[in-house]
Every structure is written in C-alpha cells, then in structure tokens.
PDB file of C-alpha atoms in Angstrom:
ATOM      1  CA  MET X   1      -5.938   0.664  17.644  1.00  0.00           C
ATOM      2  CA  PRO X   2      -2.381   2.504  17.948  1.00  0.00           C
ATOM      3  CA  LYS X   3      -2.033   6.076  19.056  1.00  0.00           C
ATOM      4  CA  VAL X   4      -0.347   8.667  16.837  1.00  0.00           C
ATOM      5  CA  LYS X   5       2.699   8.328  19.585  1.00  0.00           C
ATOM      6  CA  ASP X   6       2.665   4.662  18.796  1.00  0.00           C
ATOM      7  CA  ILE X   7       3.173   5.058  14.975  1.00  0.00           C
ATOM      8  CA  ALA X   8       5.767   7.913  15.547  1.00  0.00           C
ATOM      9  CA  SER X   9       7.908   5.765  17.729  1.00  0.00           C
ATOM     10  CA  ALA X  10       7.867   2.870  15.427  1.00  0.00           C
ATOM     11  CA  ILE X  11       9.397   5.119  12.629  1.00  0.00           C
ATOM     12  CA  GLU X  12      11.713   6.856  15.188  1.00  0.00           C
ATOM     13  CA  GLU X  13      12.904   3.415  16.333  1.00  0.00           C
ATOM     14  CA  PHE X  14      14.049   2.731  12.717  1.00  0.00           C
ATOM     15  CA  ALA X  15      15.310   6.517  12.174  1.00  0.00           C
ATOM     16  CA  PRO X  16      15.954   7.902  15.381  1.00  0.00           C
ATOM     17  CA  LEU X  17      15.735  11.655  15.567  1.00  0.00           C
ATOM     18  CA  SER X  18      19.392  11.678  17.009  1.00  0.00           C
ATOM     19  CA  LEU X  19      20.314  11.114  13.109  1.00  0.00           C
ATOM     20  CA  GLN X  20      18.867  14.283  11.750  1.00  0.00           C
ATOM     21  CA  GLU X  21      20.953  17.022  10.308  1.00  0.00           C
ATOM     22  CA  SER X  22      21.339  20.154  12.598  1.00  0.00           C
ATOM     23  CA  TYR X  23      18.954  22.253  10.072  1.00  0.00           C
ATOM     24  CA  ASP X  24      16.168  19.602   9.940  1.00  0.00           C
ATOM     25  CA  ASN X  25      12.824  19.496  11.880  1.00  0.00           C
ATOM     26  CA  ALA X  26      11.742  15.882  11.922  1.00  0.00           C
ATOM     27  CA  GLY X  27       9.285  14.438  14.153  1.00  0.00           C
ATOM     28  CA  LEU X  28       5.540  15.044  15.062  1.00  0.00           C
ATOM     29  CA  GLN X  29       4.634  18.552  13.685  1.00  0.00           C
ATOM     30  CA  VAL X  30       0.865  18.949  14.308  1.00  0.00           C
ATOM     31  CA  GLY X  31      -1.387  16.917  16.419  1.00  0.00           C
ATOM     32  CA  ASP X  32      -2.153  15.252  19.740  1.00  0.00           C
ATOM     33  CA  PRO X  33       0.349  12.251  20.223  1.00  0.00           C
ATOM     34  CA  GLU X  34      -2.404  10.515  22.555  1.00  0.00           C
ATOM     35  CA  MET X  35      -5.020  10.628  19.776  1.00  0.00           C
ATOM     36  CA  GLU X  36      -6.044   7.170  18.244  1.00  0.00           C
ATOM     37  CA  ALA X  37      -4.644   6.830  14.716  1.00  0.00           C
ATOM     38  CA  THR X  38      -7.376   5.543  12.339  1.00  0.00           C
ATOM     39  CA  ALA X  39      -5.409   5.273   9.134  1.00  0.00           C
ATOM     40  CA  ALA X  40      -2.448   7.169   7.638  1.00  0.00           C
ATOM     41  CA  LEU X  41      -1.565   8.756   4.276  1.00  0.00           C
ATOM     42  CA  LEU X  42       1.991   8.538   3.198  1.00  0.00           C
ATOM     43  CA  CYS X  43       3.536  11.072   0.933  1.00  0.00           C
ATOM     44  CA  LEU X  44       6.700  13.094   0.072  1.00  0.00           C
ATOM     45  CA  ASP X  45       5.274  16.594   0.714  1.00  0.00           C
ATOM     46  CA  VAL X  46       2.323  17.820   2.626  1.00  0.00           C
ATOM     47  CA  THR X  47       0.140  19.987   0.611  1.00  0.00           C
ATOM     48  CA  GLU X  48      -3.466  21.150   0.513  1.00  0.00           C
ATOM     49  CA  ASP X  49      -4.322  18.499  -1.802  1.00  0.00           C
ATOM     50  CA  ILE X  50      -2.614  15.933   0.354  1.00  0.00           C
ATOM     51  CA  MET X  51      -4.788  17.304   3.073  1.00  0.00           C
ATOM     52  CA  ALA X  52      -7.900  16.789   0.964  1.00  0.00           C
ATOM     53  CA  GLU X  53      -7.125  13.355   0.181  1.00  0.00           C
ATOM     54  CA  ALA X  54      -6.251  12.399   3.717  1.00  0.00           C
ATOM     55  CA  ARG X  55      -9.930  13.463   4.671  1.00  0.00           C
ATOM     56  CA  GLU X  56     -11.275  11.496   1.675  1.00  0.00           C
ATOM     57  CA  ARG X  57      -9.710   8.152   2.777  1.00  0.00           C
ATOM     58  CA  SER X  58     -10.819   8.787   6.379  1.00  0.00           C
ATOM     59  CA  CYS X  59      -6.987   9.076   7.544  1.00  0.00           C
ATOM     60  CA  ASN X  60      -6.423  11.254  10.680  1.00  0.00           C
ATOM     61  CA  MET X  61      -2.518  11.086  10.387  1.00  0.00           C
ATOM     62  CA  ILE X  62      -0.354  12.274   7.570  1.00  0.00           C
ATOM     63  CA  ILE X  63       3.194  10.919   7.313  1.00  0.00           C
ATOM     64  CA  SER X  64       5.680  12.562   4.941  1.00  0.00           C
ATOM     65  CA  HIS X  65       9.362  12.633   4.201  1.00  0.00           C
ATOM     66  CA  HIS X  66       9.837  16.311   3.833  1.00  0.00           C
ATOM     67  CA  PRO X  67       8.582  18.239   7.034  1.00  0.00           C
ATOM     68  CA  LEU X  68       5.560  20.726   6.531  1.00  0.00           C
ATOM     69  CA  ILE X  69       7.237  23.132   9.250  1.00  0.00           C
ATOM     70  CA  PHE X  70      10.814  23.516   8.319  1.00  0.00           C
ATOM     71  CA  GLY X  71      12.088  26.910   8.852  1.00  0.00           C
ATOM     72  CA  GLY X  72       9.635  27.845  11.626  1.00  0.00           C
ATOM     73  CA  LEU X  73       6.345  29.576  12.053  1.00  0.00           C
ATOM     74  CA  LYS X  74       6.168  33.223  13.200  1.00  0.00           C
ATOM     75  CA  ALA X  75       2.505  33.344  12.736  1.00  0.00           C
ATOM     76  CA  VAL X  76      -0.680  31.173  11.522  1.00  0.00           C
ATOM     77  CA  THR X  77      -2.850  33.572   9.859  1.00  0.00           C
ATOM     78  CA  GLY X  78      -3.449  31.751   6.288  1.00  0.00           C
ATOM     79  CA  ALA X  79      -0.833  33.872   4.480  1.00  0.00           C
ATOM     80  CA  ASP X  80       0.676  30.840   2.762  1.00  0.00           C
ATOM     81  CA  ALA X  81       0.019  27.323   2.142  1.00  0.00           C
ATOM     82  CA  THR X  82       2.016  26.074   5.110  1.00  0.00           C
ATOM     83  CA  GLN X  83      -0.017  28.212   7.557  1.00  0.00           C
ATOM     84  CA  ARG X  84      -3.235  27.321   6.039  1.00  0.00           C
ATOM     85  CA  ILE X  85      -2.378  23.563   6.205  1.00  0.00           C
ATOM     86  CA  VAL X  86      -1.321  23.819  10.062  1.00  0.00           C
ATOM     87  CA  ALA X  87      -4.533  25.844  10.716  1.00  0.00           C
ATOM     88  CA  ASP X  88      -6.537  23.167   8.875  1.00  0.00           C
ATOM     89  CA  ALA X  89      -4.812  20.046  10.490  1.00  0.00           C
ATOM     90  CA  ILE X  90      -5.537  21.745  14.004  1.00  0.00           C
ATOM     91  CA  ARG X  91      -9.248  22.209  13.213  1.00  0.00           C
ATOM     92  CA  SER X  92      -9.663  18.770  11.816  1.00  0.00           C
ATOM     93  CA  GLY X  93      -7.559  16.817  14.163  1.00  0.00           C
ATOM     94  CA  MET X  94      -5.136  15.676  11.696  1.00  0.00           C
ATOM     95  CA  ALA X  95      -1.889  14.657  12.885  1.00  0.00           C
ATOM     96  CA  ILE X  96       1.193  15.511  10.701  1.00  0.00           C
ATOM     97  CA  PHE X  97       4.603  13.575  11.165  1.00  0.00           C
ATOM     98  CA  ALA X  98       7.788  13.761   9.100  1.00  0.00           C
ATOM     99  CA  ALA X  99      10.927  11.641   9.074  1.00  0.00           C
ATOM    100  CA  HIS X 100      13.366  13.457   6.781  1.00  0.00           C
ATOM    101  CA  THR X 101      17.375  13.503   7.113  1.00  0.00           C
ATOM    102  CA  ASN X 102      17.002  10.978   9.880  1.00  0.00           C
ATOM    103  CA  LEU X 103      15.477   8.466   7.363  1.00  0.00           C
ATOM    104  CA  ASP X 104      18.198   9.607   5.020  1.00  0.00           C
ATOM    105  CA  CYS X 105      20.843   8.518   7.327  1.00  0.00           C
ATOM    106  CA  ALA X 106      19.217   5.463   9.041  1.00  0.00           C
ATOM    107  CA  TRP X 107      20.394   1.981   8.156  1.00  0.00           C
ATOM    108  CA  GLN X 108      18.185   0.528   5.309  1.00  0.00           C
ATOM    109  CA  GLY X 109      16.871   4.066   4.697  1.00  0.00           C
ATOM    110  CA  VAL X 110      16.359   6.142   1.800  1.00  0.00           C
ATOM    111  CA  SER X 111      19.598   5.343  -0.184  1.00  0.00           C
ATOM    112  CA  TYR X 112      19.418   1.691   0.594  1.00  0.00           C
ATOM    113  CA  GLU X 113      15.793   1.312  -0.979  1.00  0.00           C
ATOM    114  CA  ILE X 114      17.081   2.982  -4.316  1.00  0.00           C
ATOM    115  CA  ALA X 115      19.940   0.295  -4.148  1.00  0.00           C
ATOM    116  CA  ARG X 116      17.283  -2.216  -3.699  1.00  0.00           C
ATOM    117  CA  ILE X 117      15.249  -0.824  -6.699  1.00  0.00           C
ATOM    118  CA  ILE X 118      18.462  -1.035  -8.896  1.00  0.00           C
ATOM    119  CA  GLY X 119      19.597  -4.405  -7.728  1.00  0.00           C
ATOM    120  CA  MET X 120      22.623  -3.322  -5.828  1.00  0.00           C
ATOM    121  CA  LYS X 121      24.751  -6.138  -4.150  1.00  0.00           C
ATOM    122  CA  HIS X 122      25.963  -5.457  -0.385  1.00  0.00           C
ATOM    123  CA  PRO X 123      25.508  -1.680  -0.187  1.00  0.00           C
ATOM    124  CA  LYS X 124      27.533  -0.089   2.428  1.00  0.00           C
ATOM    125  CA  VAL X 125      27.234   3.573   3.931  1.00  0.00           C
ATOM    126  CA  LEU X 126      29.008   6.172   1.573  1.00  0.00           C
ATOM    127  CA  GLU X 127      29.690   8.759   4.237  1.00  0.00           C
ATOM    128  CA  PRO X 128      29.284   7.266   7.691  1.00  0.00           C
ATOM    129  CA  LYS X 129      28.659   9.389  10.698  1.00  0.00           C
ATOM    130  CA  PRO X 130      31.602   9.330  13.079  1.00  0.00           C
ATOM    131  CA  GLU X 131      29.634   8.207  16.373  1.00  0.00           C
ATOM    132  CA  ASN X 132      27.955   5.544  14.135  1.00  0.00           C
ATOM    133  CA  PRO X 133      29.571   3.710  11.142  1.00  0.00           C
ATOM    134  CA  GLU X 134      26.269   2.155  10.268  1.00  0.00           C
ATOM    135  CA  ALA X 135      24.519   5.284   9.704  1.00  0.00           C
ATOM    136  CA  GLY X 136      25.025   8.114   7.329  1.00  0.00           C
ATOM    137  CA  LEU X 137      24.558   9.705   3.992  1.00  0.00           C
ATOM    138  CA  GLY X 138      24.435   7.780   0.772  1.00  0.00           C
ATOM    139  CA  VAL X 139      25.306   4.112   0.105  1.00  0.00           C
ATOM    140  CA  ILE X 140      27.747   2.509  -2.234  1.00  0.00           C
ATOM    141  CA  GLY X 141      27.980  -1.061  -3.969  1.00  0.00           C
ATOM    142  CA  ASP X 142      28.244  -3.187  -6.943  1.00  0.00           C
ATOM    143  CA  ILE X 143      25.828  -3.892  -9.688  1.00  0.00           C
ATOM    144  CA  GLU X 144      25.636  -6.176 -12.522  1.00  0.00           C
ATOM    145  CA  GLY X 145      27.943  -4.412 -15.154  1.00  0.00           C
ATOM    146  CA  LYS X 146      25.951  -2.640 -17.861  1.00  0.00           C
ATOM    147  CA  PRO X 147      26.965  -0.103 -20.424  1.00  0.00           C
ATOM    148  CA  VAL X 148      26.812   3.531 -19.590  1.00  0.00           C
ATOM    149  CA  LEU X 149      23.698   4.051 -21.729  1.00  0.00           C
ATOM    150  CA  GLU X 150      22.006   0.850 -21.016  1.00  0.00           C
ATOM    151  CA  PHE X 151      22.634   1.767 -17.211  1.00  0.00           C
ATOM    152  CA  LEU X 152      21.034   5.259 -17.593  1.00  0.00           C
ATOM    153  CA  ARG X 153      17.957   3.868 -19.469  1.00  0.00           C
ATOM    154  CA  MET X 154      17.340   1.336 -16.821  1.00  0.00           C
ATOM    155  CA  VAL X 155      17.660   3.968 -13.944  1.00  0.00           C
ATOM    156  CA  LYS X 156      15.419   6.243 -16.279  1.00  0.00           C
ATOM    157  CA  ASP X 157      12.815   3.659 -16.407  1.00  0.00           C
ATOM    158  CA  LYS X 158      12.819   2.155 -12.711  1.00  0.00           C
ATOM    159  CA  PHE X 159      12.358   5.931 -11.411  1.00  0.00           C
ATOM    160  CA  GLY X 160       9.959   7.247 -14.035  1.00  0.00           C
ATOM    161  CA  VAL X 161      12.516  10.094 -14.900  1.00  0.00           C
ATOM    162  CA  GLN X 162      10.792  12.289 -17.628  1.00  0.00           C
ATOM    163  CA  ALA X 163      14.228  13.893 -18.504  1.00  0.00           C
ATOM    164  CA  LEU X 164      17.375  12.365 -17.272  1.00  0.00           C
ATOM    165  CA  ARG X 165      20.405  14.792 -16.678  1.00  0.00           C
ATOM    166  CA  TYR X 166      23.529  13.233 -16.946  1.00  0.00           C
ATOM    167  CA  GLY X 167      27.280  13.418 -17.924  1.00  0.00           C
ATOM    168  CA  GLY X 168      30.395  11.448 -17.498  1.00  0.00           C
ATOM    169  CA  PRO X 169      33.812  10.459 -18.754  1.00  0.00           C
ATOM    170  CA  ALA X 170      34.107   9.078 -22.121  1.00  0.00           C
ATOM    171  CA  SER X 171      36.464   6.477 -21.004  1.00  0.00           C
ATOM    172  CA  CYS X 172      33.608   4.700 -18.786  1.00  0.00           C
ATOM    173  CA  LEU X 173      32.142   2.139 -20.893  1.00  0.00           C
ATOM    174  CA  VAL X 174      30.545  -0.077 -18.268  1.00  0.00           C
ATOM    175  CA  VAL X 175      28.919   0.760 -14.901  1.00  0.00           C
ATOM    176  CA  LYS X 176      29.672  -1.543 -12.179  1.00  0.00           C
ATOM    177  CA  ARG X 177      30.206   0.174  -8.968  1.00  0.00           C
ATOM    178  CA  VAL X 178      27.737   2.920  -8.054  1.00  0.00           C
ATOM    179  CA  ALA X 179      27.028   5.345  -5.178  1.00  0.00           C
ATOM    180  CA  ILE X 180      23.721   6.556  -4.580  1.00  0.00           C
ATOM    181  CA  CYS X 181      22.046   9.429  -2.414  1.00  0.00           C
ATOM    182  CA  GLY X 182      18.370  10.150  -2.263  1.00  0.00           C
ATOM    183  CA  GLY X 183      17.601  13.832  -2.368  1.00  0.00           C
ATOM    184  CA  SER X 184      20.297  16.294  -2.965  1.00  0.00           C
ATOM    185  CA  GLY X 185      23.689  14.483  -3.010  1.00  0.00           C
ATOM    186  CA  ALA X 186      25.975  16.621  -4.893  1.00  0.00           C
ATOM    187  CA  SER X 187      28.241  17.178  -2.173  1.00  0.00           C
ATOM    188  CA  LEU X 188      28.887  13.361  -1.961  1.00  0.00           C
ATOM    189  CA  ILE X 189      30.377  13.202  -5.401  1.00  0.00           C
ATOM    190  CA  PRO X 190      34.049  13.553  -4.345  1.00  0.00           C
ATOM    191  CA  GLN X 191      33.506  10.675  -1.828  1.00  0.00           C
ATOM    192  CA  ALA X 192      32.019   8.603  -4.545  1.00  0.00           C
ATOM    193  CA  ILE X 193      35.028   9.272  -6.778  1.00  0.00           C
ATOM    194  CA  ARG X 194      37.298   8.409  -3.985  1.00  0.00           C
ATOM    195  CA  GLN X 195      35.586   5.062  -3.421  1.00  0.00           C
ATOM    196  CA  GLY X 196      36.035   4.003  -6.886  1.00  0.00           C
ATOM    197  CA  ALA X 197      32.332   4.621  -7.991  1.00  0.00           C
ATOM    198  CA  ASP X 198      31.819   4.552 -11.777  1.00  0.00           C
ATOM    199  CA  ALA X 199      28.563   6.511 -11.251  1.00  0.00           C
ATOM    200  CA  ILE X 200      26.559   8.146  -8.893  1.00  0.00           C
ATOM    201  CA  LEU X 201      22.712   8.609  -8.692  1.00  0.00           C
ATOM    202  CA  THR X 202      21.340  11.678  -6.841  1.00  0.00           C
ATOM    203  CA  GLY X 203      19.377  14.948  -7.457  1.00  0.00           C
ATOM    204  CA  ASP X 204      19.654  18.644  -7.686  1.00  0.00           C
ATOM    205  CA  VAL X 205      22.889  18.473  -9.379  1.00  0.00           C
ATOM    206  CA  LYS X 206      24.361  21.999 -10.293  1.00  0.00           C
ATOM    207  CA  TYR X 207      25.905  22.709 -13.658  1.00  0.00           C
ATOM    208  CA  HIS X 208      29.537  23.368 -11.927  1.00  0.00           C
ATOM    209  CA  ASP X 209      29.159  19.870 -10.243  1.00  0.00           C
ATOM    210  CA  PHE X 210      28.860  18.356 -13.804  1.00  0.00           C
ATOM    211  CA  THR X 211      31.710  20.554 -15.235  1.00  0.00           C
ATOM    212  CA  THR X 212      33.900  19.712 -12.125  1.00  0.00           C
ATOM    213  CA  TYR X 213      33.476  16.140 -11.788  1.00  0.00           C
ATOM    214  CA  ALA X 214      31.971  14.598 -14.953  1.00  0.00           C
ATOM    215  CA  SER X 215      35.451  13.734 -16.358  1.00  0.00           C
ATOM    216  CA  ARG X 216      36.000  11.308 -13.486  1.00  0.00           C
ATOM    217  CA  ILE X 217      32.457   9.830 -12.819  1.00  0.00           C
ATOM    218  CA  VAL X 218      29.164   9.329 -14.586  1.00  0.00           C
ATOM    219  CA  ILE X 219      26.647  11.611 -12.791  1.00  0.00           C
ATOM    220  CA  ALA X 220      22.794  10.777 -13.354  1.00  0.00           C
ATOM    221  CA  ASP X 221      20.586  13.466 -11.697  1.00  0.00           C
ATOM    222  CA  ILE X 222      17.435  11.314 -11.441  1.00  0.00           C
ATOM    223  CA  GLY X 223      15.519  14.424  -9.689  1.00  0.00           C
ATOM    224  CA  HIS X 224      14.771  15.195  -6.167  1.00  0.00           C
ATOM    225  CA  PHE X 225      11.176  14.019  -6.378  1.00  0.00           C
ATOM    226  CA  GLU X 226      11.921  10.757  -8.047  1.00  0.00           C
ATOM    227  CA  SER X 227      14.699   9.921  -5.934  1.00  0.00           C
ATOM    228  CA  GLU X 228      12.515   9.990  -2.682  1.00  0.00           C
ATOM    229  CA  LEU X 229       9.034   8.623  -3.582  1.00  0.00           C
ATOM    230  CA  CYS X 230      10.407   5.313  -2.430  1.00  0.00           C
ATOM    231  CA  THR X 231      10.071   6.829   1.285  1.00  0.00           C
ATOM    232  CA  LYS X 232       6.602   5.651   1.137  1.00  0.00           C
ATOM    233  CA  ARG X 233       7.322   2.097   0.801  1.00  0.00           C
ATOM    234  CA  ILE X 234       9.926   2.365   3.745  1.00  0.00           C
ATOM    235  CA  PHE X 235       6.995   4.032   5.926  1.00  0.00           C
ATOM    236  CA  SER X 236       4.645   1.246   4.862  1.00  0.00           C
ATOM    237  CA  ARG X 237       7.102  -1.604   5.745  1.00  0.00           C
ATOM    238  CA  ILE X 238       7.994  -0.077   9.075  1.00  0.00           C
ATOM    239  CA  ILE X 239       4.191   0.360  10.133  1.00  0.00           C
ATOM    240  CA  ARG X 240       3.058  -2.981   8.724  1.00  0.00           C
ATOM    241  CA  GLU X 241       5.694  -4.869  10.673  1.00  0.00           C
ATOM    242  CA  LYS X 242       4.594  -3.345  13.877  1.00  0.00           C
ATOM    243  CA  PHE X 243       0.982  -2.892  13.422  1.00  0.00           C
ATOM    244  CA  PRO X 244       0.040  -5.375  10.776  1.00  0.00           C
ATOM    245  CA  ASN X 245      -3.754  -4.430  10.801  1.00  0.00           C
ATOM    246  CA  PHE X 246      -3.249  -0.627  10.573  1.00  0.00           C
ATOM    247  CA  VAL X 247      -4.214   0.864   7.262  1.00  0.00           C
ATOM    248  CA  THR X 248      -1.844   3.008   5.347  1.00  0.00           C
ATOM    249  CA  TYR X 249      -2.412   4.618   1.893  1.00  0.00           C
ATOM    250  CA  PHE X 250      -0.031   5.878  -0.714  1.00  0.00           C
ATOM    251  CA  SER X 251      -0.930   9.229  -1.946  1.00  0.00           C
ATOM    252  CA  GLU X 252      -2.444   9.261  -5.230  1.00  0.00           C
ATOM    253  CA  THR X 253      -2.807  12.978  -5.627  1.00  0.00           C
ATOM    254  CA  GLU X 254       0.863  13.765  -5.037  1.00  0.00           C
ATOM    255  CA  LYS X 255       2.664  15.255  -8.084  1.00  0.00           C
ATOM    256  CA  ASN X 256       6.209  16.528  -8.986  1.00  0.00           C
ATOM    257  CA  PRO X 257       6.093  20.272  -8.664  1.00  0.00           C
ATOM    258  CA  ILE X 258       8.544  20.280 -11.358  1.00  0.00           C
ATOM    259  CA  LYS X 259       7.067  20.364 -14.846  1.00  0.00           C
ATOM    260  CA  ILE X 260       8.925  19.244 -17.904  1.00  0.00           C
ATOM    261  CA  MET X 261       7.928  20.771 -21.312  1.00  0.00           C
TER     262      MET X 261
END
C-alpha cells in the first residue's frame, strides 16, 4: 500500500511544484506524509461535505485542485469552514493534498484535458514559461470547423454548462482555431488573438473583457467550476499508472457553489 508521500510524489512528478504561481499553495496541506494511504477521494474543492464523503468511502486522503489552505491560517478555532476542516482532518487522520496552478501549467495538464474533451488536434502551450517552453498556461490548437452557434452548443453540452456566457464578432462564421484556459483565463485573451484563435474557452470573464475583445474573438465563459472538473480525471490517470491497485473515487457530493435561476 502506498504512503501519502508516494501519491503526492506521483502527482508532483507530473506537475512539479516549481511550476506553481508565486501566490499559490500547492502540495500536502494536512497530514503525515509517512502514513499509509488507504484510498483517495478526488475533488475540485475541499468542503465539509467532501470530508464526510471521504470518511463514508473509507478514504484517508483527499486530493483536490483548489488548495484548502490558500492565504494562510492565523488560528484554528473553528471560526470558519477552513479552520473546521483542518481541525477535523487532524483529528481523524485525513491527509489533504492539492495540485493547483502547477497542474494548470503542466504539460498535459488542465487545459490539455479540456482540449481532449472538445477534440482539439495538436494543442500547444498558449503562454509558455520562459524557462520551460513545454509548460505554461493555456493551450491553442485546431478543431473540426463548426459554425459559431454549433460550436457553442457543443461546448455547453460537453461541460454541462447551465448558462453559457458568450460574445463574439459578427464576422466570425466558423470556429476552427481555439484557445483554452481552465479556471480564470481572461488575461490570456490578447495572447489568443495574437495567435489567430477564432474562439477562447475559459471562465470568470468580466464584462469589460467582453466589451474590449469580443469584436475580435469569440469568448465562451464556461464557468470556473465547469472548466476544472476534469482535474479529477487527470489525478485518477496519474495515480492509476503508478499504483494500479490503489482505489480512488470521484466525489459525488461536489456541487457548483454558483447557482443559476
């Protein structure tokens, strides 16, 4: 049976901590790295419901995309959900691990997984890191050409988007070249335009991003949550390749915190 540190090392080999952004806090957040891992629950965010689900499934490790401890803790008194989860995890022997912007920037990371879902051919990094051109944020590549509305309907269906926010130039009739960034990728819109993308898929696009750029590129805001659910598939694949007998579960209680009326 692998230890917590073995599972962590497998993920960090795929997505090295050196790739994370300076503001981030990826890695093992709670737990003993020497503890044997019985099973792991894979999720996007660590919540109190996720903790309960992990216990029900006899998991002693939670692997998430978004770090539970992001901005630092000054106290653990149970004053908020993060503090309660940390205290609960320590009491119950639950290890909590996150791979965030390092997974975003890794080769074959989050944006590559989105590219696979939409059938993109030969994706390449949209904004490579200077020290490593194979790593960086976003990808860009070609798909089978689709009329704009057909393309948007396909995206809405594949990612389970309840309300797709989009905008674009009237002159764009067919989408062939697409830029992608999981999570919040509006800052990459200018780069996508420079590289000839007909459309960009991302989340958290602001009103003024639409007013500034939608005359030059189709912008499809598929939602932060929807664009990053695929991280569970990446975690599962990494662990399965290294530890084929280790049990992982996709969370079934996880819900988008943003509701649509």
